[in-house]
């Protein structure tokens, strides 16, 4: 599968939040969208998820305009994890199972239950299955939300700051799990991340966004202190660590 | 491993199905106890034989003309209110809402009063059983417009930025006060007979259920129930928020509109014929949630049955307290419902602060 973003512009009133955004991704790739607060990262993700419709331009899935695919058709392809999720009193199992909605009419089939179970196991939530999602930790809750999106069996996985509420260990576990899933299931994964080093370690492609415009797009080779200075306005040094670039913030 | 999990889900579902069956059984028991109680003494056995057509005379007349319509009225009205409360609490994500606390019932009551007094729609005549309203349709249509007006206002308020649960409920109280004032206003200018009729009519009273209006109530309550049941998976998903619902293939806005329309219809049909019956729609889903949790596929039917059960029991109580006279059931439901509402308010305050 290939996702192509062509000339996307989005605005609520006059000031554009996204301004002529173009890029494309293929199955098996992980993209990190990087940029300061208010640069349009979440908006871009919502346009990709078809939650928001762009003012101009379009998103194409294998050449097909996303706007022309039915809501239920899109739901079978795109999984979405929002920045903040509302909880309600339901069990972990049923919460993850609700990700099967696009594939369920009224009756829940054996297949839905098996997929739910598999995802729960992979996410390390088995011991919490019958617990209410209101009575688990913030990190566990976030895992449930990611598990729900995976239970959807998506081909495109969109995650808005999915690691924010996790501790360091869980951040790395979750990031490597998502990266593994992307490679094994040939997903297209798009992250919005704040931690550049986590992004560098777990993604193949990077998109720097500033004031709704793409400042840079490409592989690890585009990471430089200049681009980080330009986008974030912060002085950094790029080191090489275990064959991967690593961003160190300079003092003063 | 997946075998074990299938058992896990199966047992979860089995437990909820069992709860539903037990509730139906309890309801069935009270169904017959209801028929056997009243100022005319009879026992369950003769109730059975009367229903089977083996007995005639006074008992048959009392059952078929008074108690059975009354029982069906309580069952249907309780069901409709329980159902409406359940889905309204879901789409507004607010445990404090119900047809009564949002002012739907009062909007419907005003609409119906307007039709009776101003349009002269309900030609009243006194019978032994109380007051019967003829020419239903203007009354029902005006009641529906009244409750639609209430729910539209609630929709606007609830979509305002920063509208908390309490703000929505306060809006409901304001709407109720507004419609109560309007109702009193037209009553003030009405003739004595009409006032008496309209005041008597505003009381929630199951005694107004007759073989004439029951089919119409049944049509809307059963229709609304069946339709909302088919939407229960959508209702489950919109609890995640509108954005996520959309990526799961569900248009939350459209579901919300459908719920508003159906609850306004169900509430107005109940209120047009039986008057305002408070708090049943608020309480039933709360009890339902204790038994089956949030899964709407079960919560909808369970809240519906509990609504019926509450109203049937309340009406039995209403007939007992000052026997041989009968209290309007609305007084009973308010008497027990208002403290419960206060309890929910206090609990919701705690939740906001923690």
Coordinates of N, CA, C and O in Angstrom, one line a residue, chain B residues 29-131:
Chain B
X29 N -43.1 -12.2 37.4 CA -43.8 -12.5 38.7 C -44.6 -11.3 39.1 O -45.8 -11.4 39.5
X30 N -44.0 -10.1 39.1 CA -44.7 -8.9 39.5 C -45.9 -8.6 38.5 O -46.9 -7.9 38.9
X31 N -45.7 -9.0 37.3 CA -46.8 -8.8 36.3 C -48.1 -9.4 36.8 O -49.2 -8.8 36.8
X32 N -48.0 -10.6 37.3 CA -49.2 -11.3 37.8 C -49.6 -10.8 39.2 O -50.8 -10.7 39.5
X33 N -48.6 -10.5 40.1 CA -48.9 -10.0 41.4 C -49.7 -8.7 41.2 O -50.7 -8.4 41.9
X34 N -49.3 -7.8 40.2 CA -50.0 -6.6 39.9 C -51.4 -6.8 39.6 O -52.3 -6.2 40.1
X35 N -51.7 -7.8 38.8 CA -53.0 -8.1 38.4 C -53.9 -8.6 39.5 O -55.1 -8.5 39.5
X36 N -53.2 -9.2 40.5 CA -54.0 -9.8 41.6 C -54.2 -8.8 42.8 O -55.0 -9.1 43.7
X37 N -53.5 -7.6 42.7 CA -53.7 -6.7 43.8 C -54.7 -5.5 43.3 O -54.8 -5.2 42.2
X38 N -55.4 -5.0 44.3 CA -56.3 -3.9 44.1 C -57.5 -4.0 45.1 O -57.5 -4.9 45.9
X39 N -58.4 -3.1 45.0 CA -59.4 -3.0 46.0 C -60.4 -4.2 45.8 O -61.0 -4.6 46.8
X40 N -60.5 -4.7 44.6 CA -61.3 -5.9 44.4 C -60.4 -7.1 44.6 O -59.5 -7.3 43.9
X41 N -60.7 -7.8 45.7 CA -59.8 -8.9 46.1 C -59.9 -10.1 45.2 O -61.0 -10.6 44.8
X42 N -58.7 -10.6 44.8 CA -58.7 -11.8 43.9 C -57.3 -12.5 44.2 O -56.5 -11.9 44.8
X43 N -57.1 -13.6 43.7 CA -55.8 -14.3 43.8 C -55.2 -14.6 42.5 O -55.9 -14.5 41.4
X44 N -54.0 -15.0 42.5 CA -53.3 -15.2 41.2 C -53.9 -16.3 40.4 O -54.0 -16.2 39.2
X45 N -54.4 -17.3 41.1 CA -55.0 -18.4 40.3 C -56.2 -18.0 39.5 O -56.3 -18.3 38.3
X46 N -57.1 -17.1 40.1 CA -58.2 -16.7 39.3 C -57.8 -15.7 38.2 O -58.4 -15.5 37.2
X47 N -56.6 -15.0 38.5 CA -56.1 -14.1 37.5 C -55.7 -15.0 36.2 O -56.1 -14.7 35.1
X48 N -55.0 -16.1 36.5 CA -54.7 -17.0 35.4 C -55.9 -17.5 34.6 O -55.9 -17.4 33.4
X49 N -56.9 -18.0 35.4 CA -58.0 -18.5 34.7 C -58.8 -17.5 34.0 O -59.4 -17.7 32.9
X50 N -58.8 -16.2 34.5 CA -59.5 -15.2 33.7 C -58.8 -14.8 32.4 O -59.4 -14.7 31.4
X51 N -57.4 -14.8 32.5 CA -56.6 -14.5 31.3 C -56.9 -15.6 30.3 O -56.9 -15.3 29.1
X52 N -57.0 -16.8 30.8 CA -57.2 -17.9 29.8 C -58.6 -18.0 29.4 O -59.0 -18.9 28.6
X53 N -59.5 -17.1 29.9 CA -60.8 -17.0 29.4 C -61.8 -17.9 30.1 O -62.9 -18.2 29.6
X54 N -61.4 -18.5 31.2 CA -62.2 -19.5 31.9 C -63.2 -18.8 32.9 O -64.1 -19.4 33.3
X55 N -62.9 -17.5 33.2 CA -63.8 -16.9 34.2 C -64.5 -15.7 33.5 O -63.8 -15.0 32.7
X56 N -65.7 -15.4 33.9 CA -66.4 -14.2 33.4 C -66.9 -13.4 34.5 O -66.6 -13.7 35.7
X57 N -67.7 -12.4 34.2 CA -68.3 -11.6 35.3 C -67.4 -10.5 35.8 O -66.5 -10.0 35.0
X58 N -67.6 -10.1 37.0 CA -66.9 -8.9 37.6 C -65.4 -9.0 37.4 O -64.7 -8.1 37.0
X59 N -64.8 -10.1 37.9 CA -63.4 -10.3 37.8 C -62.8 -10.1 36.4 O -61.8 -9.4 36.2
X60 N -63.5 -10.7 35.5 CA -63.1 -10.5 34.1 C -63.1 -9.1 33.6 O -62.2 -8.6 33.0
X61 N -64.2 -8.4 34.0 CA -64.4 -7.0 33.6 C -63.3 -6.2 34.2 O -62.6 -5.4 33.6
X62 N -63.0 -6.4 35.5 CA -62.0 -5.6 36.2 C -60.6 -5.8 35.6 O -59.9 -4.9 35.4
X63 N -60.3 -7.1 35.3 CA -59.0 -7.4 34.7 C -58.8 -6.8 33.4 O -57.9 -6.0 33.1
X64 N -59.8 -7.1 32.5 CA -59.6 -6.7 31.1 C -59.8 -5.2 30.9 O -59.2 -4.6 30.0
X65 N -60.7 -4.6 31.7 CA -61.0 -3.2 31.4 C -60.2 -2.2 32.3 O -60.0 -1.1 31.9
X66 N -59.7 -2.7 33.4 CA -59.0 -1.8 34.3 C -57.5 -2.2 34.5 O -56.6 -1.5 34.2
X67 N -57.3 -3.4 35.1 CA -56.0 -3.8 35.5 C -55.0 -4.1 34.4 O -53.9 -3.6 34.4
X68 N -55.5 -4.8 33.4 CA -54.6 -5.1 32.3 C -54.2 -3.9 31.5 O -53.0 -3.7 31.2
X69 N -55.1 -3.0 31.1 CA -54.6 -1.7 30.4 C -53.7 -1.0 31.3 O -52.7 -0.4 30.8
X70 N -54.0 -0.9 32.6 CA -53.1 -0.2 33.5 C -51.7 -0.8 33.6 O -50.7 -0.1 33.6
X71 N -51.7 -2.1 33.7 CA -50.4 -2.9 33.7 C -49.6 -2.6 32.4 O -48.4 -2.4 32.5
X72 N -50.3 -2.7 31.3 CA -49.6 -2.5 30.0 C -49.1 -1.1 29.9 O -48.0 -0.8 29.5
X73 N -49.9 -0.2 30.4 CA -49.5 1.2 30.4 C -48.2 1.5 31.2 O -47.3 2.1 30.8
X74 N -48.2 0.9 32.4 CA -47.0 1.0 33.3 C -45.8 0.4 32.7 O -44.7 0.9 32.7
X75 N -46.1 -0.8 32.1 CA -45.0 -1.6 31.5 C -44.4 -0.8 30.3 O -43.1 -0.6 30.2
X76 N -45.2 -0.3 29.4 CA -44.8 0.5 28.3 C -44.1 1.8 28.6 O -43.1 2.2 28.1
X77 N -44.8 2.5 29.5 CA -44.2 3.8 29.9 C -42.9 3.7 30.6 O -41.9 4.4 30.3
X78 N -42.8 2.7 31.5 CA -41.6 2.5 32.2 C -40.5 2.1 31.3 O -39.3 2.5 31.3
X79 N -40.8 1.2 30.3 CA -39.9 0.8 29.3 C -39.4 1.9 28.5 O -38.2 2.1 28.3
X80 N -40.3 2.7 28.0 CA -39.9 3.9 27.2 C -39.0 4.9 27.9 O -38.1 5.4 27.3
X81 N -39.4 5.1 29.2 CA -38.6 6.1 29.9 C -37.2 5.5 30.3 O -36.2 6.2 30.2
X82 N -37.1 4.2 30.6 CA -35.9 3.6 30.9 C -35.0 3.6 29.7 O -33.8 3.9 29.8
X83 N -35.6 3.2 28.6 CA -34.8 3.2 27.3 C -34.3 4.6 27.0 O -33.1 4.8 26.6
X84 N -35.2 5.6 27.1 CA -34.8 7.0 26.7 C -33.6 7.5 27.6 O -32.7 8.0 27.2
X85 N -33.8 7.2 28.9 CA -32.8 7.6 29.9 C -31.4 7.0 29.5 O -30.4 7.6 29.5
X86 N -31.5 5.7 29.2 CA -30.2 5.0 28.9 C -29.5 5.6 27.7 O -28.3 5.9 27.8
X87 N -30.2 5.8 26.6 CA -29.5 6.2 25.4 C -29.1 7.7 25.5 O -28.1 8.1 25.0
X88 N -29.9 8.5 26.3 CA -29.6 9.9 26.5 C -28.3 10.0 27.3 O -27.4 10.8 27.0
X89 N -28.2 9.2 28.4 CA -27.0 9.2 29.2 C -25.8 8.8 28.4 O -24.7 9.3 28.6
X90 N -26.0 7.9 27.5 CA -24.9 7.5 26.6 C -24.4 8.6 25.7 O -23.3 9.0 25.7
X91 N -25.3 9.2 24.9 CA -24.9 10.1 23.9 C -24.4 11.4 24.5 O -23.6 12.1 23.9
X92 N -25.0 11.8 25.7 CA -24.5 13.0 26.3 C -23.4 12.8 27.3 O -22.9 13.7 27.9
X93 N -23.0 11.5 27.4 CA -21.9 11.1 28.4 C -22.2 11.7 29.7 O -21.3 12.4 30.3
X94 N -23.4 11.6 30.2 CA -23.8 12.3 31.4 C -24.8 11.5 32.2 O -25.9 11.2 31.8
X95 N -24.4 11.1 33.4 CA -25.2 10.2 34.2 C -26.4 10.9 34.8 O -27.2 10.2 35.5
X96 N -26.5 12.2 34.7 CA -27.5 13.0 35.4 C -28.7 13.2 34.5 O -29.7 13.8 34.9
X97 N -28.6 12.8 33.2 CA -29.7 13.2 32.3 C -30.8 12.1 32.1 O -30.5 11.0 32.4
X98 N -32.0 12.6 31.8 CA -33.1 11.7 31.6 C -34.2 12.6 30.9 O -34.0 13.8 30.9
X99 N -35.3 12.0 30.4 CA -36.3 12.8 29.8 C -36.8 13.9 30.7 O -37.1 15.0 30.3
X100 N -36.9 13.5 32.0 CA -37.4 14.5 33.0 C -36.4 15.6 33.3 O -36.7 16.8 33.3
X101 N -35.1 15.2 33.7 CA -34.2 16.2 34.1 C -33.7 17.1 32.9 O -33.1 18.1 33.1
X102 N -34.0 16.7 31.7 CA -33.6 17.6 30.6 C -34.8 18.4 30.1 O -34.6 19.3 29.2
X103 N -35.9 18.2 30.7 CA -37.1 19.0 30.3 C -37.9 18.5 29.1 O -38.7 19.2 28.6
X104 N -37.6 17.3 28.7 CA -38.3 16.8 27.5 C -39.8 16.5 28.0 O -40.7 16.8 27.2
X105 N -39.9 16.0 29.2 CA -41.3 15.7 29.7 C -42.1 16.9 29.8 O -43.3 17.0 29.4
X106 N -41.4 18.0 30.4 CA -42.2 19.2 30.6 C -42.5 19.9 29.3 O -43.6 20.5 29.1
X107 N -41.6 19.8 28.3 CA -41.9 20.4 26.9 C -43.1 19.7 26.3 O -44.0 20.3 25.8
X108 N -43.1 18.3 26.5 CA -44.2 17.5 26.0 C -45.5 17.9 26.7 O -46.5 18.1 26.0
X109 N -45.4 18.1 28.0 CA -46.6 18.4 28.8 C -47.2 19.8 28.3 O -48.4 19.9 28.2
X110 N -46.3 20.7 28.1 CA -46.7 22.0 27.6 C -47.4 21.9 26.3 O -48.5 22.4 26.0
X111 N -46.7 21.2 25.4 CA -47.3 21.0 24.0 C -48.7 20.4 24.1 O -49.6 20.9 23.5
X112 N -48.8 19.4 25.0 CA -50.1 18.7 25.1 C -51.2 19.7 25.7 O -52.3 19.8 25.2
X113 N -50.8 20.4 26.8 CA -51.7 21.4 27.4 C -52.2 22.4 26.3 O -53.3 22.8 26.3
X114 N -51.2 22.9 25.6 CA -51.5 23.9 24.5 C -52.5 23.3 23.6 O -53.5 24.0 23.2
X115 N -52.3 22.1 23.2 CA -53.3 21.5 22.2 C -54.7 21.4 22.9 O -55.7 21.6 22.2
X116 N -54.7 21.0 24.2 CA -56.0 20.8 24.8 C -56.7 22.1 25.1 O -57.9 22.3 24.7
X117 N -56.0 23.1 25.6 CA -56.6 24.3 26.1 C -56.8 25.3 24.9 O -57.8 25.8 24.6
X118 N -55.7 25.6 24.2 CA -55.7 26.6 23.2 C -56.3 26.1 21.9 O -57.2 26.8 21.3
X119 N -55.9 24.9 21.5 CA -56.5 24.4 20.2 C -57.8 23.7 20.4 O -58.5 23.3 19.5
X120 N -58.1 23.5 21.7 CA -59.3 22.8 22.0 C -59.4 21.3 21.5 O -60.4 20.8 21.2
X121 N -58.2 20.8 21.4 CA -58.1 19.5 20.7 C -58.7 18.4 21.6 O -59.4 17.5 21.1
X122 N -58.4 18.4 22.9 CA -58.8 17.3 23.7 C -60.2 17.6 24.2 O -60.3 18.1 25.3
X123 N -61.2 17.2 23.5 CA -62.6 17.4 24.0 C -62.7 16.4 25.2 O -62.6 15.2 25.1
X124 N -62.8 17.0 26.4 CA -62.8 16.2 27.6 C -64.2 15.7 27.9 O -65.1 16.4 27.7
X125 N -64.2 14.6 28.5 CA -65.5 14.2 29.1 C -65.2 13.3 30.3 O -64.2 12.6 30.3
X126 N -65.9 13.5 31.3 CA -65.7 12.8 32.6 C -66.3 11.4 32.5 O -67.4 11.3 32.1
X127 N -65.5 10.4 32.9 CA -66.0 9.1 33.0 C -65.7 8.6 34.4 O -65.1 9.3 35.2
X128 N -66.2 7.5 34.7 CA -65.9 6.9 36.1 C -64.4 6.8 36.4 O -64.0 6.9 37.5
X129 N -63.6 6.6 35.3 CA -62.2 6.3 35.5 C -61.4 7.6 35.5 O -60.2 7.5 35.6
X130 N -62.0 8.7 35.2 CA -61.2 9.9 35.2 C -61.4 10.6 33.9 O -62.6 10.6 33.4
X131 N -60.4 11.3 33.4 CA -60.6 12.1 32.2 C -60.0 11.5 31.0 O -58.9 11.0 31.0

